[in-house]
Short mmCIF file of C-alpha atoms in Angstrom, two decimals:
data_model
loop_
_atom_site.label_atom_id
_atom_site.label_comp_id
_atom_site.label_asym_id
_atom_site.label_seq_id
_atom_site.Cartn_x
_atom_site.Cartn_y
_atom_site.Cartn_z
CA MET A 1 -58.53 -132.21 -104.49
CA GLN A 2 -55.42 -131.94 -102.33
CA SER A 3 -55.85 -130.79 -98.73
CA ALA A 4 -54.55 -127.35 -97.80
CA VAL A 5 -51.47 -127.07 -95.63
CA HIS A 6 -52.55 -126.13 -92.13
CA ARG A 7 -51.68 -126.67 -88.49
CA THR A 8 -53.86 -128.65 -86.14
CA GLY A 9 -54.08 -128.61 -82.38
CA ARG A 10 -56.29 -128.73 -79.33
CA VAL A 11 -57.50 -126.14 -76.81
CA GLN A 12 -58.97 -126.94 -73.40
CA SER A 13 -62.30 -125.25 -72.63
CA GLY A 14 -63.73 -126.28 -69.30
CA ASP A 15 -64.48 -129.99 -69.47
CA VAL A 16 -63.78 -130.44 -73.20
CA SER A 17 -60.78 -130.44 -75.51
CA LEU A 18 -61.53 -128.60 -78.75
CA PHE A 19 -59.84 -129.52 -82.04
CA TYR A 20 -58.87 -126.80 -84.52
CA ARG A 21 -57.25 -126.28 -87.91
CA ALA A 22 -55.23 -123.05 -88.31
CA PHE A 23 -54.36 -121.48 -91.65
CA GLY A 24 -52.24 -118.50 -92.67
CA HIS A 25 -50.35 -116.05 -90.47
CA ALA A 26 -51.00 -112.93 -88.42
CA GLY A 27 -51.88 -109.99 -90.64
CA LYS A 28 -55.31 -108.50 -91.24
CA THR A 29 -58.18 -109.16 -88.83
CA PRO A 30 -58.08 -112.85 -87.81
CA LEU A 31 -61.12 -115.02 -88.49
CA LEU A 32 -62.65 -117.87 -86.48
CA ILE A 33 -64.92 -120.18 -88.48
CA ALA A 34 -67.69 -121.86 -86.47
CA HIS A 35 -69.42 -124.70 -88.32
CA GLY A 36 -73.10 -125.59 -88.11
CA MET A 37 -74.98 -128.76 -87.29
CA SER A 38 -73.75 -131.89 -89.08
CA TYR A 39 -70.52 -130.23 -90.23
CA PHE A 40 -67.02 -129.94 -88.81
CA SER A 41 -63.77 -128.08 -89.44
CA TYR A 42 -62.77 -130.33 -92.34
CA ASP A 43 -65.67 -128.95 -94.39
CA TRP A 44 -64.17 -125.44 -94.17
CA ILE A 45 -60.67 -126.28 -95.46
CA PRO A 46 -61.16 -124.82 -98.97
CA ALA A 47 -62.78 -121.62 -97.64
CA ALA A 48 -60.20 -121.23 -94.86
CA GLU A 49 -57.36 -121.65 -97.33
CA ALA A 50 -58.82 -118.97 -99.62
CA LEU A 51 -59.44 -116.56 -96.73
CA SER A 52 -56.00 -117.03 -95.15
CA ALA A 53 -53.86 -115.32 -97.79
CA ASP A 54 -53.46 -112.22 -95.61
CA ARG A 55 -54.70 -113.26 -92.17
CA GLU A 56 -54.86 -116.10 -89.68
CA VAL A 57 -57.98 -118.27 -90.06
CA VAL A 58 -59.03 -120.91 -87.54
CA ALA A 59 -61.71 -123.54 -88.21
CA ALA A 60 -62.63 -125.40 -85.04
CA ASP A 61 -64.75 -128.43 -84.27
CA THR A 62 -67.56 -127.54 -81.87
CA ARG A 63 -67.85 -129.60 -78.69
CA GLY A 64 -69.24 -133.01 -79.59
CA PHE A 65 -68.45 -132.66 -83.31
CA GLY A 66 -65.51 -133.84 -85.41
CA GLU A 67 -62.44 -134.41 -83.27
CA SER A 68 -63.57 -132.27 -80.31
CA ASP A 69 -64.71 -133.95 -77.09
CA TRP A 70 -68.27 -134.33 -75.91
CA SER A 71 -68.92 -132.65 -72.58
CA PRO A 72 -68.92 -135.42 -69.95
CA VAL A 73 -71.72 -133.58 -68.09
CA GLY A 74 -73.66 -132.79 -71.28
CA ASP A 75 -73.09 -129.03 -71.10
CA ASN A 76 -73.79 -127.81 -74.61
CA SER A 77 -75.40 -124.58 -73.44
CA ILE A 78 -75.00 -121.24 -75.18
CA PRO A 79 -72.74 -119.93 -72.37
CA ALA A 80 -70.52 -123.04 -72.71
CA LEU A 81 -70.26 -122.52 -76.48
CA ALA A 82 -69.41 -118.84 -75.92
CA ARG A 83 -66.65 -119.90 -73.49
CA ASP A 84 -65.35 -122.27 -76.18
CA VAL A 85 -65.05 -119.37 -78.62
CA MET A 86 -63.15 -117.32 -76.05
CA ALA A 87 -60.84 -120.25 -75.23
CA LEU A 88 -59.89 -120.39 -78.93
CA VAL A 89 -59.49 -116.62 -79.19
CA ASP A 90 -57.28 -116.56 -76.07
CA HIS A 91 -55.23 -119.54 -77.28
CA PHE A 92 -54.31 -117.66 -80.45
CA GLY A 93 -53.60 -114.46 -78.57
CA TRP A 94 -56.21 -112.44 -80.41
CA LYS A 95 -56.46 -109.36 -78.21
CA PRO A 96 -59.58 -107.26 -77.67
CA VAL A 97 -59.83 -104.02 -79.52
CA GLU A 98 -59.06 -100.73 -77.76
CA PRO A 99 -62.31 -98.94 -76.85
CA THR A 100 -61.44 -95.92 -79.00
CA ARG A 101 -61.08 -97.94 -82.20
CA PHE A 102 -63.96 -98.82 -84.49
CA GLU A 103 -62.62 -101.99 -86.05
CA CYS A 104 -62.69 -105.45 -84.52
CA ILE A 105 -59.52 -107.32 -83.73
CA TRP A 106 -61.08 -110.68 -84.64
CA ARG A 107 -64.23 -111.91 -86.34
CA ILE A 108 -66.43 -114.97 -86.33
CA LEU A 109 -67.76 -116.50 -89.54
CA ALA A 110 -70.72 -118.45 -88.20
CA THR A 111 -73.43 -120.52 -89.79
CA ARG A 112 -77.02 -120.08 -88.60
CA TRP A 113 -76.61 -122.58 -85.75
CA TRP A 114 -73.72 -120.56 -84.29
CA GLY A 115 -75.44 -117.16 -84.49
CA ILE A 116 -76.72 -117.13 -80.89
CA PRO A 117 -73.51 -118.46 -79.27
CA SER A 118 -71.38 -115.97 -81.21
CA THR A 119 -73.66 -113.16 -80.04
CA ALA A 120 -73.40 -114.50 -76.49
CA VAL A 121 -69.62 -114.00 -76.64
CA GLY A 122 -70.16 -110.25 -76.63
CA ARG A 123 -72.55 -110.41 -73.70
CA SER A 124 -70.53 -112.81 -71.57
CA CYS A 125 -67.12 -111.24 -72.19
CA PRO A 126 -67.26 -107.55 -71.27
CA GLY A 127 -64.63 -105.43 -72.97
CA ARG A 128 -64.33 -107.72 -75.98
CA ARG A 129 -65.88 -106.69 -79.26
CA HIS A 130 -66.65 -109.04 -82.11
CA GLN A 131 -68.51 -109.30 -85.37
CA SER A 132 -70.80 -112.22 -86.04
#
């Protein structure tokens, strides 16, 4: 199977550099894919390609996985992972939704391992709404 065409890059989040793969273009609600234990962004290429026909999709490697850095101080806490999500969201310019609207401006597709950190994003980032 041939790999999907996508852009790659890095985002700084505190003491780590996070690797990402970006697919598609701005359009419908953007999607951030957060992999689970023993996976990385490469595993999501087919799904990201399929989901990116009408939106921007970003699959990122979690700190310490794939091509992302390990935290030199070993900070893999839920708040650190939530900050990583927000660093990616900010890097792509995905703005928070206006309080009067009912739809989200971005979403997280998370595996079971990422459920708590993606929920922590909402708690640690007042004024930003998300779906997990």
